[in-house]
mmCIF file with all atom_site columns, C-alpha atoms in Angstrom:
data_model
loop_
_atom_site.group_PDB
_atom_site.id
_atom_site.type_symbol
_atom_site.label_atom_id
_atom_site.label_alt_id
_atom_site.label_comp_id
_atom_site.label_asym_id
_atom_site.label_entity_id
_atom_site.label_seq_id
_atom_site.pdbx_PDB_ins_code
_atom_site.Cartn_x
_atom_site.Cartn_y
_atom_site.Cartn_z
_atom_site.occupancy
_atom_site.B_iso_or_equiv
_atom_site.pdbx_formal_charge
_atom_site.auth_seq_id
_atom_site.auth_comp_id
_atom_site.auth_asym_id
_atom_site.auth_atom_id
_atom_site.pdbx_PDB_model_num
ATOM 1   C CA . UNK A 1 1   ? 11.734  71.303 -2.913  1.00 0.00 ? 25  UNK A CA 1
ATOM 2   C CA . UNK A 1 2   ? 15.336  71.532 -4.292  1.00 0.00 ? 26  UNK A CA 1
ATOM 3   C CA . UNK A 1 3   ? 16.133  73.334 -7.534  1.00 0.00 ? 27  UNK A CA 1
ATOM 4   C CA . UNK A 1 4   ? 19.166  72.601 -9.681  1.00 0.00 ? 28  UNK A CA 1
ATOM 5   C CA . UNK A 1 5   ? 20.116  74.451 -12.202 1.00 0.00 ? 29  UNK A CA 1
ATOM 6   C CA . UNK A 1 6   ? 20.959  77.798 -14.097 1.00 0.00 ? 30  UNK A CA 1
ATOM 7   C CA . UNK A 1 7   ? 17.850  80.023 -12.041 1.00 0.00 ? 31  UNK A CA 1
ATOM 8   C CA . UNK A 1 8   ? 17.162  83.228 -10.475 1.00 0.00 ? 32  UNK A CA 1
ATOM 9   C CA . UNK A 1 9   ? 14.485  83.121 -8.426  1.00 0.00 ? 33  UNK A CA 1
ATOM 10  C CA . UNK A 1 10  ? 11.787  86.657 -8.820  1.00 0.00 ? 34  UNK A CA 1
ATOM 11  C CA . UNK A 1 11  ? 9.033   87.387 -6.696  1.00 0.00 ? 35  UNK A CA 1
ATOM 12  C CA . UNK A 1 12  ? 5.884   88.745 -8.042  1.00 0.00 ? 36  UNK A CA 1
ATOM 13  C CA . UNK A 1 13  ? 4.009   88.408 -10.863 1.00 0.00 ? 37  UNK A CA 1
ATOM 14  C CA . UNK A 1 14  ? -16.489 74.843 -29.524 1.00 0.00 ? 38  UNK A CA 1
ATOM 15  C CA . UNK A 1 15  ? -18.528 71.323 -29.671 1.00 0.00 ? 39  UNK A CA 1
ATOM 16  C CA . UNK A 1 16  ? -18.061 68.014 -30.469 1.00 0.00 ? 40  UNK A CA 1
ATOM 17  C CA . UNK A 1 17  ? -20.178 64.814 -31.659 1.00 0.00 ? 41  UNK A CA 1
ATOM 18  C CA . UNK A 1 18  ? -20.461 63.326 -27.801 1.00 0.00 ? 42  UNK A CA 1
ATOM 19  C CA . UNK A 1 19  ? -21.101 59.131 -28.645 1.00 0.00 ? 43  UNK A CA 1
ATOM 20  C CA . UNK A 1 20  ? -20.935 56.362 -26.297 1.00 0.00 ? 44  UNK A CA 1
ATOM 21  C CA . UNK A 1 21  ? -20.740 52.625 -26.577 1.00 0.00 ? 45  UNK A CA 1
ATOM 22  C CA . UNK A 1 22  ? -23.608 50.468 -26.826 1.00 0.00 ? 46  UNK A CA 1
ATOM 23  C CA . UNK A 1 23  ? -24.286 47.869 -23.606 1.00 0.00 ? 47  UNK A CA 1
ATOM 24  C CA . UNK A 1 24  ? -23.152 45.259 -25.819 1.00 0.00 ? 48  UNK A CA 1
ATOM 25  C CA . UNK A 1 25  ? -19.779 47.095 -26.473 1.00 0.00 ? 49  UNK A CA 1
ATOM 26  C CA . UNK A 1 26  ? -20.870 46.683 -30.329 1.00 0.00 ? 50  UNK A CA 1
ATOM 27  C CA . UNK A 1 27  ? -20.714 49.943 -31.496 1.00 0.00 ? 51  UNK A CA 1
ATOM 28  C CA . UNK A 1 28  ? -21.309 53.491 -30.196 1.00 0.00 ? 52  UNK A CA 1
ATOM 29  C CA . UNK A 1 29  ? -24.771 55.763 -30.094 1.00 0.00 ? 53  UNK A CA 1
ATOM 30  C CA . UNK A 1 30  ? -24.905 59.826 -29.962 1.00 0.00 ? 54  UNK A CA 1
ATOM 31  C CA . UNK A 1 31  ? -25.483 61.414 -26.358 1.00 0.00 ? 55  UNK A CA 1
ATOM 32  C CA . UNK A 1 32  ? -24.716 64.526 -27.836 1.00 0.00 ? 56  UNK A CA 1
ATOM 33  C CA . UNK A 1 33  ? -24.550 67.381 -30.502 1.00 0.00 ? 57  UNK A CA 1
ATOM 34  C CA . UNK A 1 34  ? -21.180 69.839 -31.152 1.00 0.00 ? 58  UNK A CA 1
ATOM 35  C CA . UNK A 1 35  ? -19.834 71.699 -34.323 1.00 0.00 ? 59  UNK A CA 1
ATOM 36  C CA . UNK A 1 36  ? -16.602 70.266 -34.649 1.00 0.00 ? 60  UNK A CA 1
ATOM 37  C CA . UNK A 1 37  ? -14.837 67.255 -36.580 1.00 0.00 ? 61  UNK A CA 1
ATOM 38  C CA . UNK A 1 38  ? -14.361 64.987 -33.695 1.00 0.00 ? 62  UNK A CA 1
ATOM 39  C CA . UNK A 1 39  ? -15.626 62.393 -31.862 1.00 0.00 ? 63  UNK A CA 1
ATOM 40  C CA . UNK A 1 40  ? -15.735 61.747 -27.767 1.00 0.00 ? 64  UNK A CA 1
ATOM 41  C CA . UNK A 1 41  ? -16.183 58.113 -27.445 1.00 0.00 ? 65  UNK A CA 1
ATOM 42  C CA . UNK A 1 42  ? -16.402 56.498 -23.833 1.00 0.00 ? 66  UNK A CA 1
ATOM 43  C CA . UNK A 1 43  ? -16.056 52.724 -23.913 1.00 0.00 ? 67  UNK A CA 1
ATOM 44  C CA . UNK A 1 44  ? -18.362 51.164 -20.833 1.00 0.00 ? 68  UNK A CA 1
ATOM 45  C CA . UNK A 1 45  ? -16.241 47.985 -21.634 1.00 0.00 ? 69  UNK A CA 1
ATOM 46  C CA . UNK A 1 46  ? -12.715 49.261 -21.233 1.00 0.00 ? 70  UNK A CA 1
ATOM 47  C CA . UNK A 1 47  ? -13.795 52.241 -19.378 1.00 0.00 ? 71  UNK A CA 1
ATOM 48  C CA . UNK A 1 48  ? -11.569 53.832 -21.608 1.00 0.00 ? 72  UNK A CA 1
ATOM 49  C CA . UNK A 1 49  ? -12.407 57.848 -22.586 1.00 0.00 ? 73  UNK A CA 1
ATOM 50  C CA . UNK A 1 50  ? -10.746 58.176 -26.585 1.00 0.00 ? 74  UNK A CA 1
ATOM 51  C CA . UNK A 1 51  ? -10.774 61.538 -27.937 1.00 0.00 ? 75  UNK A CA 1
ATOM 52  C CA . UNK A 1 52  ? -10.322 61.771 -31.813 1.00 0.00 ? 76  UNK A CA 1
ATOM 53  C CA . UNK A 1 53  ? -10.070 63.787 -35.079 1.00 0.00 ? 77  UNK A CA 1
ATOM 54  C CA . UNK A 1 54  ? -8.522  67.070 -36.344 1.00 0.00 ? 78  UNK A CA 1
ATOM 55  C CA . UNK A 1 55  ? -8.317  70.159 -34.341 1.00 0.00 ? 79  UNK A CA 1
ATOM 56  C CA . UNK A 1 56  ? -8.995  71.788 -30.534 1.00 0.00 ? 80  UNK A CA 1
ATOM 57  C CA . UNK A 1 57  ? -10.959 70.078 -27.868 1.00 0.00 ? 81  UNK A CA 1
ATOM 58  C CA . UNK A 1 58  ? -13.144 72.857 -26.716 1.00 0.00 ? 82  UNK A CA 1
ATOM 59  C CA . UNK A 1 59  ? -13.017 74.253 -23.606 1.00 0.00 ? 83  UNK A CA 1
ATOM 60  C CA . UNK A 1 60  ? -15.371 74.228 -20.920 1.00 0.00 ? 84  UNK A CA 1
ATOM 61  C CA . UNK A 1 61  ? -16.826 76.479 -18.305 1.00 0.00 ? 85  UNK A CA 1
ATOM 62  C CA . UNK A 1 62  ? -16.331 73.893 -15.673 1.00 0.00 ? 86  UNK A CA 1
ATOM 63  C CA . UNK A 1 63  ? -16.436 70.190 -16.659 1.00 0.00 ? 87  UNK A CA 1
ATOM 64  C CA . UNK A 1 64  ? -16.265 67.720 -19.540 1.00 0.00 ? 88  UNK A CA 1
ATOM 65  C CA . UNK A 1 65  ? -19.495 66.697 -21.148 1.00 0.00 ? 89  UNK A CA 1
ATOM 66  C CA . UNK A 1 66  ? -18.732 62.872 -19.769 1.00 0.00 ? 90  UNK A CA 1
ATOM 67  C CA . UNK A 1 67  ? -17.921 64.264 -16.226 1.00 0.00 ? 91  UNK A CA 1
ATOM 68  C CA . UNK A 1 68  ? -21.425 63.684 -14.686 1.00 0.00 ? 92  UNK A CA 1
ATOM 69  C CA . UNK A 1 69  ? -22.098 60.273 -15.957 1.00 0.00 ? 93  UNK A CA 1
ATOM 70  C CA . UNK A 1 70  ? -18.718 58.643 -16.124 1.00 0.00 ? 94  UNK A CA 1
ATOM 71  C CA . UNK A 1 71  ? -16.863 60.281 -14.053 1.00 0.00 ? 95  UNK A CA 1
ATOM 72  C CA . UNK A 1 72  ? -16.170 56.934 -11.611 1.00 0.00 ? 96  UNK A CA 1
ATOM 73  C CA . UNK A 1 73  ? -15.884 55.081 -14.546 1.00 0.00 ? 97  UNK A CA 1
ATOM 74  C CA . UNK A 1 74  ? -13.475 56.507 -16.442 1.00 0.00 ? 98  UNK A CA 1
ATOM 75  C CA . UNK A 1 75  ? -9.853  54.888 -15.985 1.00 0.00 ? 99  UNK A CA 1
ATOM 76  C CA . UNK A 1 76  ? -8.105  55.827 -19.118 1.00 0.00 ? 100 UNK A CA 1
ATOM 77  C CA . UNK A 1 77  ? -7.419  58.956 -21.671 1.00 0.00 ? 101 UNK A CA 1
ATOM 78  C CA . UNK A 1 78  ? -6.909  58.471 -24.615 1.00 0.00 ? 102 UNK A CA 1
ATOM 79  C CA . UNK A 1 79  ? -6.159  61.677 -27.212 1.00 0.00 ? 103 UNK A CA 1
ATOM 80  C CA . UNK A 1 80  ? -5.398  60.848 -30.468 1.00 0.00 ? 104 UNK A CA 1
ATOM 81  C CA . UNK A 1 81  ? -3.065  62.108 -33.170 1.00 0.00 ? 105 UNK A CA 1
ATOM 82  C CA . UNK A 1 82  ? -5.296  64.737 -34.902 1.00 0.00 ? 106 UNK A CA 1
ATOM 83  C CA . UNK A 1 83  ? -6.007  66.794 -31.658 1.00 0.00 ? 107 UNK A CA 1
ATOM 84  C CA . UNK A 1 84  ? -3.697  70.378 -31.491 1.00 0.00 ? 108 UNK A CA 1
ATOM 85  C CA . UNK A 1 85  ? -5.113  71.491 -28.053 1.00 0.00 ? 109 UNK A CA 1
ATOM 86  C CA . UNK A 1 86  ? -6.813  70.403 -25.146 1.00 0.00 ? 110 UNK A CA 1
ATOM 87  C CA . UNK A 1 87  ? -9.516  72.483 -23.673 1.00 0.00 ? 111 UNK A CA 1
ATOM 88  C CA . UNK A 1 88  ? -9.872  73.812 -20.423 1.00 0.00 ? 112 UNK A CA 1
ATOM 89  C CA . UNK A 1 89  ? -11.613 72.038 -17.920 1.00 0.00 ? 113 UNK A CA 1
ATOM 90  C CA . UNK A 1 90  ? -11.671 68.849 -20.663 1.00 0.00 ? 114 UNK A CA 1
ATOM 91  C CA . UNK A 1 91  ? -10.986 66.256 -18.219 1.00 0.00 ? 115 UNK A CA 1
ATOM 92  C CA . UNK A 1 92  ? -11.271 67.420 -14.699 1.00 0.00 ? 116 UNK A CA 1
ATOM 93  C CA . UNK A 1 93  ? -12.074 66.037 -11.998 1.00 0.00 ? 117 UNK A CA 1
ATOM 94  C CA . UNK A 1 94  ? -11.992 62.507 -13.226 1.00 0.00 ? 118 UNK A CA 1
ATOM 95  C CA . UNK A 1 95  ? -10.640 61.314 -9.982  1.00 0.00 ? 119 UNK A CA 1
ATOM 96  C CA . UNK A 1 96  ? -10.478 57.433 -11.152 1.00 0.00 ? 120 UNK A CA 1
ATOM 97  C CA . UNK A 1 97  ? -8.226  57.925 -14.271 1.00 0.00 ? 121 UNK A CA 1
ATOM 98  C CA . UNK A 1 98  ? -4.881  56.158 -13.793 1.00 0.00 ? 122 UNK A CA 1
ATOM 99  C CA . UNK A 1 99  ? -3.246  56.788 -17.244 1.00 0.00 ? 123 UNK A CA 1
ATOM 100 C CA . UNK A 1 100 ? -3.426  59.185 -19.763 1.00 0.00 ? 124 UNK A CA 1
ATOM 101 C CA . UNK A 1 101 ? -2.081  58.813 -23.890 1.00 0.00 ? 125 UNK A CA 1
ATOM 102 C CA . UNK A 1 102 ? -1.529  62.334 -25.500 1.00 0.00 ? 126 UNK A CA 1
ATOM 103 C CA . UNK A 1 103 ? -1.210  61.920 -28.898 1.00 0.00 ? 127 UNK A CA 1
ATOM 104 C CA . UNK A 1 104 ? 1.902   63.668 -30.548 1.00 0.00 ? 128 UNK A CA 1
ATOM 105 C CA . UNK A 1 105 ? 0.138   66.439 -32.480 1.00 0.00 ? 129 UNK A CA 1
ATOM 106 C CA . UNK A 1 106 ? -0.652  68.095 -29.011 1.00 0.00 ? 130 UNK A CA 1
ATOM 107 C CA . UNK A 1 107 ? 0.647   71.942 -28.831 1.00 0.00 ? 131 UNK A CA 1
ATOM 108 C CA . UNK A 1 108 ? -1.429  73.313 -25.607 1.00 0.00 ? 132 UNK A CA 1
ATOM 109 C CA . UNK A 1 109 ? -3.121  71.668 -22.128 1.00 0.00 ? 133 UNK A CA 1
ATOM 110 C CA . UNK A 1 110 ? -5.788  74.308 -21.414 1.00 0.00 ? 134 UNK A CA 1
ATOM 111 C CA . UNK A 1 111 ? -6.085  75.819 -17.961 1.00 0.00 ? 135 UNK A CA 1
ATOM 112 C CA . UNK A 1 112 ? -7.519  73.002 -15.379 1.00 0.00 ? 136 UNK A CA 1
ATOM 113 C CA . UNK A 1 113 ? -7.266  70.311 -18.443 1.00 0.00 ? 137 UNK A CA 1
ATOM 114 C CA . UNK A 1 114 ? -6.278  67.125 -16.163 1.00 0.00 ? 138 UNK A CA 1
ATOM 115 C CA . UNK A 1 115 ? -7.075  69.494 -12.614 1.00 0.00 ? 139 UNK A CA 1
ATOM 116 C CA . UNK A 1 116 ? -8.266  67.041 -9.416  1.00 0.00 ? 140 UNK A CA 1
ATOM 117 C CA . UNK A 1 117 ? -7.485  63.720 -11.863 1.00 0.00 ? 141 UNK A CA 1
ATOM 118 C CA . UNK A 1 118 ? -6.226  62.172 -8.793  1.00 0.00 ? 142 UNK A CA 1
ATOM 119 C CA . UNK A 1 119 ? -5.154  58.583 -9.746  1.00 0.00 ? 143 UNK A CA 1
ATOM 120 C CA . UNK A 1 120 ? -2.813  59.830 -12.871 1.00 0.00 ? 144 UNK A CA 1
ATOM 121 C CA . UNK A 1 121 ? 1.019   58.650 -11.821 1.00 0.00 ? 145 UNK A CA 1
ATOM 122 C CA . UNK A 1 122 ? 2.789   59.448 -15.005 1.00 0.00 ? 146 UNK A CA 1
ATOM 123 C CA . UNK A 1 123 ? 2.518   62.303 -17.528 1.00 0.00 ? 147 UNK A CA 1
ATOM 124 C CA . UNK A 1 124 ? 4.011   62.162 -20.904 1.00 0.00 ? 148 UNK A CA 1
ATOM 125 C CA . UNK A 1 125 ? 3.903   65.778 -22.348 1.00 0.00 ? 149 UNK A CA 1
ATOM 126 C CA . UNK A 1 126 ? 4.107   65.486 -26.335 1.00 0.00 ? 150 UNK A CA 1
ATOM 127 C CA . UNK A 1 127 ? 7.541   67.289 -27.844 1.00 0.00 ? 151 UNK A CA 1
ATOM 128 C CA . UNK A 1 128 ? 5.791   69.656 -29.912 1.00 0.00 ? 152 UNK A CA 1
ATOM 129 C CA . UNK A 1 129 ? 3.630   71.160 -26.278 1.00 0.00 ? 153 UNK A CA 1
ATOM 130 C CA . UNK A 1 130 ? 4.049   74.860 -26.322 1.00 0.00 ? 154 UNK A CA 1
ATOM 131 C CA . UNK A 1 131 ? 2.244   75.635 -23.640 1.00 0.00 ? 155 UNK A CA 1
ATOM 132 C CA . UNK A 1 132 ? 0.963   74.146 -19.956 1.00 0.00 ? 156 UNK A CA 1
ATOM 133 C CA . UNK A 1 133 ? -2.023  75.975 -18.848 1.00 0.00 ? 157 UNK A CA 1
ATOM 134 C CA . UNK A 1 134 ? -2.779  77.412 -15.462 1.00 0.00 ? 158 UNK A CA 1
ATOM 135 C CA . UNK A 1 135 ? -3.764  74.802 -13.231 1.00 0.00 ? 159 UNK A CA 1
ATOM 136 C CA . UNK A 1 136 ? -3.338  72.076 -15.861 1.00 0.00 ? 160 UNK A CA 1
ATOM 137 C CA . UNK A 1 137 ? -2.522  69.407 -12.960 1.00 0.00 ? 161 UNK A CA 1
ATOM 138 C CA . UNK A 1 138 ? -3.379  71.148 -10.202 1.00 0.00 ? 162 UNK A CA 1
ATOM 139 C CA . UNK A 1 139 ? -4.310  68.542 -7.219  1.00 0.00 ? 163 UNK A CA 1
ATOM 140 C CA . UNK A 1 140 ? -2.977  65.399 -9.123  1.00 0.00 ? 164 UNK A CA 1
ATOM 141 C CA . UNK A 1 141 ? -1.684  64.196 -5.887  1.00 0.00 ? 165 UNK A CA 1
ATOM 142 C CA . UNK A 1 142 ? -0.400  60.640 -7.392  1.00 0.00 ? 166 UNK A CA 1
ATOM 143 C CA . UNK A 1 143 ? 2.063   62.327 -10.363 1.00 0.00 ? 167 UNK A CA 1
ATOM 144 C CA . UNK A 1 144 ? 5.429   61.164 -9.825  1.00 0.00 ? 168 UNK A CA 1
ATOM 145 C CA . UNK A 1 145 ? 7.219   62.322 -12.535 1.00 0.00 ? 169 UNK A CA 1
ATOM 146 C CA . UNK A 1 146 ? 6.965   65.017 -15.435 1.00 0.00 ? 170 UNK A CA 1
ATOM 147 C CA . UNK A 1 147 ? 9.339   65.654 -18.327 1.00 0.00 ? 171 UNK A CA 1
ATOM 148 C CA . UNK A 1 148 ? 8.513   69.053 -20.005 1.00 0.00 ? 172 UNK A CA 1
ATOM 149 C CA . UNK A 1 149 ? 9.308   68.856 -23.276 1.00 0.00 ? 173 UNK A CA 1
ATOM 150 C CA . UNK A 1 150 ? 12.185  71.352 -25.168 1.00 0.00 ? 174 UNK A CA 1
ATOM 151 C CA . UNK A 1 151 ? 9.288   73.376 -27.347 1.00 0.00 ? 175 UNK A CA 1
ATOM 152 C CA . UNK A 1 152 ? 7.822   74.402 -24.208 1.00 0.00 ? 176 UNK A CA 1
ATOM 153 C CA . UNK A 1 153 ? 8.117   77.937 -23.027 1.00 0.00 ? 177 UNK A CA 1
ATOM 154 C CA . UNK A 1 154 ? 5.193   78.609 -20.974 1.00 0.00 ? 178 UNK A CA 1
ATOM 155 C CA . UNK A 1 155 ? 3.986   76.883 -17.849 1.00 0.00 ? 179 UNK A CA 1
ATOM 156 C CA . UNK A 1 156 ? 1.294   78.318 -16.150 1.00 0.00 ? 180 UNK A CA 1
ATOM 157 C CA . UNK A 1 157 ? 0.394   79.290 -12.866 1.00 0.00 ? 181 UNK A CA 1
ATOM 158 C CA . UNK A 1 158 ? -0.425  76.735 -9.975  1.00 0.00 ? 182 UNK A CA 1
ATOM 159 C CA . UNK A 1 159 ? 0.180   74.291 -12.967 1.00 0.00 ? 183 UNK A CA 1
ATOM 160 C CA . UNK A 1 160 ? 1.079   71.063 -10.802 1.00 0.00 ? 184 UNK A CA 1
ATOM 161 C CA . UNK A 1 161 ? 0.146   72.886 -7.663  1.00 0.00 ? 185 UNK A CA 1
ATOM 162 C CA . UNK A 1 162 ? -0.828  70.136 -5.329  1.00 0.00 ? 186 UNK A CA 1
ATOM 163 C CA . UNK A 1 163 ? 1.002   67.202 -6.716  1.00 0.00 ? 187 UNK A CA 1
ATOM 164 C CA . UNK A 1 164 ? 2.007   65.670 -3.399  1.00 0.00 ? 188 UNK A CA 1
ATOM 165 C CA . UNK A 1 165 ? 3.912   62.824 -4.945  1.00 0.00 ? 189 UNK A CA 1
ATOM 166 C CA . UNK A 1 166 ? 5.842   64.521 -7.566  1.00 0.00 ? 190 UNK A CA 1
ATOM 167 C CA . UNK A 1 167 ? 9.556   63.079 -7.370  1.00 0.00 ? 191 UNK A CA 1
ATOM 168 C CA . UNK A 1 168 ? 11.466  65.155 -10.556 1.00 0.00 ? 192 UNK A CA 1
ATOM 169 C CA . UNK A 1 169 ? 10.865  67.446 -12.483 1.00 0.00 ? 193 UNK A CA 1
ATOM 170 C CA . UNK A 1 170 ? 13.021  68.211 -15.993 1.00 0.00 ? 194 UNK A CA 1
ATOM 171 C CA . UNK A 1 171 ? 12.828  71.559 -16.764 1.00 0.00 ? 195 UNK A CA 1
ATOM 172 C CA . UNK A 1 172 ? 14.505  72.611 -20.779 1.00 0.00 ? 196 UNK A CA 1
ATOM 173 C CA . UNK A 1 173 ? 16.276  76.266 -21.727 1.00 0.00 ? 197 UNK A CA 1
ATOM 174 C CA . UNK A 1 174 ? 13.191  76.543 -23.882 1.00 0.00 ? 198 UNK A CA 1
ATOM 175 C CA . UNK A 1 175 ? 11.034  77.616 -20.860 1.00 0.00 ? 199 UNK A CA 1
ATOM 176 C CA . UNK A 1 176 ? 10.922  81.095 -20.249 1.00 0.00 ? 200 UNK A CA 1
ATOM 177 C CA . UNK A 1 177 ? 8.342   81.850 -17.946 1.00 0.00 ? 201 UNK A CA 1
ATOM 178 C CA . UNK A 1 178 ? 7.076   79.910 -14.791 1.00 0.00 ? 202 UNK A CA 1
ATOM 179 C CA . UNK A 1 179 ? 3.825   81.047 -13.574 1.00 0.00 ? 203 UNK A CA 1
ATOM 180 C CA . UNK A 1 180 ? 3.289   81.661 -9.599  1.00 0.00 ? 204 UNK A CA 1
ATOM 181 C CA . UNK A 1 181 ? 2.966   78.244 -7.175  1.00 0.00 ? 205 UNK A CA 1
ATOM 182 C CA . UNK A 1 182 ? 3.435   76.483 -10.168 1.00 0.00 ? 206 UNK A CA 1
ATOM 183 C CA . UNK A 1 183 ? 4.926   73.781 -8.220  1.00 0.00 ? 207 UNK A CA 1
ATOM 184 C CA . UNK A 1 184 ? 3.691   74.830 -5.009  1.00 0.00 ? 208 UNK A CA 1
ATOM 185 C CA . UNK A 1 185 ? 2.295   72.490 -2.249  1.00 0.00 ? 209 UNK A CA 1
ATOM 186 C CA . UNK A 1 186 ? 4.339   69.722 -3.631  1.00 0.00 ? 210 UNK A CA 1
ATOM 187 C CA . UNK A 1 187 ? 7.031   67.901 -1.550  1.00 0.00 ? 211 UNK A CA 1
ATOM 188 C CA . UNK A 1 188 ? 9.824   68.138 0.282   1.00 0.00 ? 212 UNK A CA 1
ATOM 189 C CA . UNK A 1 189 ? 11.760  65.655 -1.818  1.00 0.00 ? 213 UNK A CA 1
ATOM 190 C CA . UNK A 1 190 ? 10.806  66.910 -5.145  1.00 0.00 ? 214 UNK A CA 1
ATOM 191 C CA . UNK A 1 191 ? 13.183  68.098 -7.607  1.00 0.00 ? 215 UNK A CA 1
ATOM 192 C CA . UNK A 1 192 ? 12.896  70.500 -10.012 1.00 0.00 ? 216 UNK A CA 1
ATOM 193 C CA . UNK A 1 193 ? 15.740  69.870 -12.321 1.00 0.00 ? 217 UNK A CA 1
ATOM 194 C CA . UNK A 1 194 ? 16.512  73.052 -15.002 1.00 0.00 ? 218 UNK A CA 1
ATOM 195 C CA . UNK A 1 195 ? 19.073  73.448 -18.187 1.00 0.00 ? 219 UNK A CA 1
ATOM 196 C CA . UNK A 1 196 ? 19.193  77.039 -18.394 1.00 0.00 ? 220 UNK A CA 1
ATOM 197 C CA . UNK A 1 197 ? 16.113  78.401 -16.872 1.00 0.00 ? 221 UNK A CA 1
ATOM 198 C CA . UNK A 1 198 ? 16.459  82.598 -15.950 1.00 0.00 ? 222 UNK A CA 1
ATOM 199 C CA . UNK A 1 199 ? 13.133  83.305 -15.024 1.00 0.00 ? 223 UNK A CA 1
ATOM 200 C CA . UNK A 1 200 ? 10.614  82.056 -12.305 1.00 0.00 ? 224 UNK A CA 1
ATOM 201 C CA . UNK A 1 201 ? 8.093   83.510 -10.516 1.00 0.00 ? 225 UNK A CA 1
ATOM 202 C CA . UNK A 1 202 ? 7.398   82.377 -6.740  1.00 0.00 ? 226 UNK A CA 1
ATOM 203 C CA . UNK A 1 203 ? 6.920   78.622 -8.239  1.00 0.00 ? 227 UNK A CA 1
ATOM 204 C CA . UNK A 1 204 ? 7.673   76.671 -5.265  1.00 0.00 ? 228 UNK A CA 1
ATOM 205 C CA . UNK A 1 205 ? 6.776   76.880 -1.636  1.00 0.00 ? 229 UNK A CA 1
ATOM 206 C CA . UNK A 1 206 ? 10.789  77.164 -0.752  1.00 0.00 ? 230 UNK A CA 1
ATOM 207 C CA . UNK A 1 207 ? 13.862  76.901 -1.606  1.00 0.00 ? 231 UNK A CA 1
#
C-alpha cells in the first residue's frame, strides 16, 4: 500500500413489503410483511434486486430477507432515489452481484452493507454519503476502484478490509476519521490517494 498525501499516521484506536416477480415476469407477488414505505422487488428475469421508496433500509441481524433464496441469483443492486440509508447486513453475502446503482439520496452504508459481495468491481459512493460503516465492503475481493465522496467524514473500521483488487483509492479533506484495517489486507499496489487527511488509525497493513 502507498499513501499520498497530507497524513499522519496514529496507532490505536425496521421492515419492508418483501415482493417478488411472478414466473411469467408479469408482475410481482408478496413473500413478505414489514412496516415501512418501501418495496424489495427481486426480478427472476433480470436477476436484478431494486430497492425503492422513501426512507432507511432496515438493518439486519445477519442477512437480507432475499439472501437465502436468491442469493446465486442475484447479479444486480439497484437502490433507488428515495432511500437515505442502507442497513446493516442489507446485502451481504451476495457473492454473484457484479454491479451495484446507489441512488443519489444515499447518506449512510450500514456496517457489513455490501460485506463478502464478491463479484462487485466498481463502487460509486453517492456525494451526499456521510458515513461508510464498519465492514461496509469488507471481503469484496474484485473492487478496483473507490472514490469517497467530499461529504464524507467517517469511514469505518475494516471498511474495505479484504479488497484484494483494489487499485486507488481518493480520499477528500472532508474525512476525518479512518477506522482501524480499514484498508487492511488489500494490495501491494493499491493507492490510497488523500487531499488533506490528519487523522488515521492503523488503516493499512504498511506503509
Amino acid at each position: 500500500v502507498t499513501i499520498t498525501g497530507n497524513l499522519i499516521l496514529k496507532g490505536g484506536a425496521t421492515g419492508y413489503t418483501i415482493y417478488r416477480s411472478t414466473k411469467k415476469g408479469s408482475g410481482f407477488v408478496k413473500i413478505g410483511t414489514a412496516k415501512k414505505s418501501a418495496k424489495k422487488y427481486v426480478d427472476k428475469t433480470t436477476n436484478e434486486l431494486v430497492v425503492s421508496g422513501t426512507g432507511a433500509i432496515p438493518d439486519y441481524e445477519t442477512v437480507g430477507p432475499w439472501y437465502s433464496l436468491y442469493k446465486d441469483k442475484i447479479t444486480k443492486i439497484i437502490v433507488s432515489d428515495g432511500i437515505t440509508r442502507i442497513g446493516n447486513n442489507a446485502f451481504k453475502g451476495l457473492t454473484k452481484v457484479t454491479e451495484v446503482s446507489l441512488g443519489t439520496s444515499v447518506r449512510e452504508i450500514g456496517n457489513n452493507a455490501f460485506a463478502a459481495c464478491a463479484g462487485i468491481k466498481n463502487v460509486d459512493i453517492p456525494v451526499k454519503v456521510e458515513k461508510i460503516g464498519n465492514g461496509a465492503f469488507e471481503d469484496c475481493a474484485s473492487i478496483e476502484k473507490v472514490s469517497i465522496p467530499a461529504n464524507t467524514s467517517n469511514i469505518g473500521d475494516n471498511a474495505f478490509n479484504g479488497c484484494s483488487s483494489l487499485g486507488e483509492v481518493n480520499i477528500p479533506a472532508s474525512v476525518t476519521s479512518i477506522g482501524k484495517d480499514a484498508f487492511k489486507n488489500t494490495s501491494k499496489n493499491t493507492k490510497i490517494i488523500t487531499e488533506d487527511l490528519s487523522y488515521v488509525v492503523d488503516c493499512v497493513d504498511t506503509v
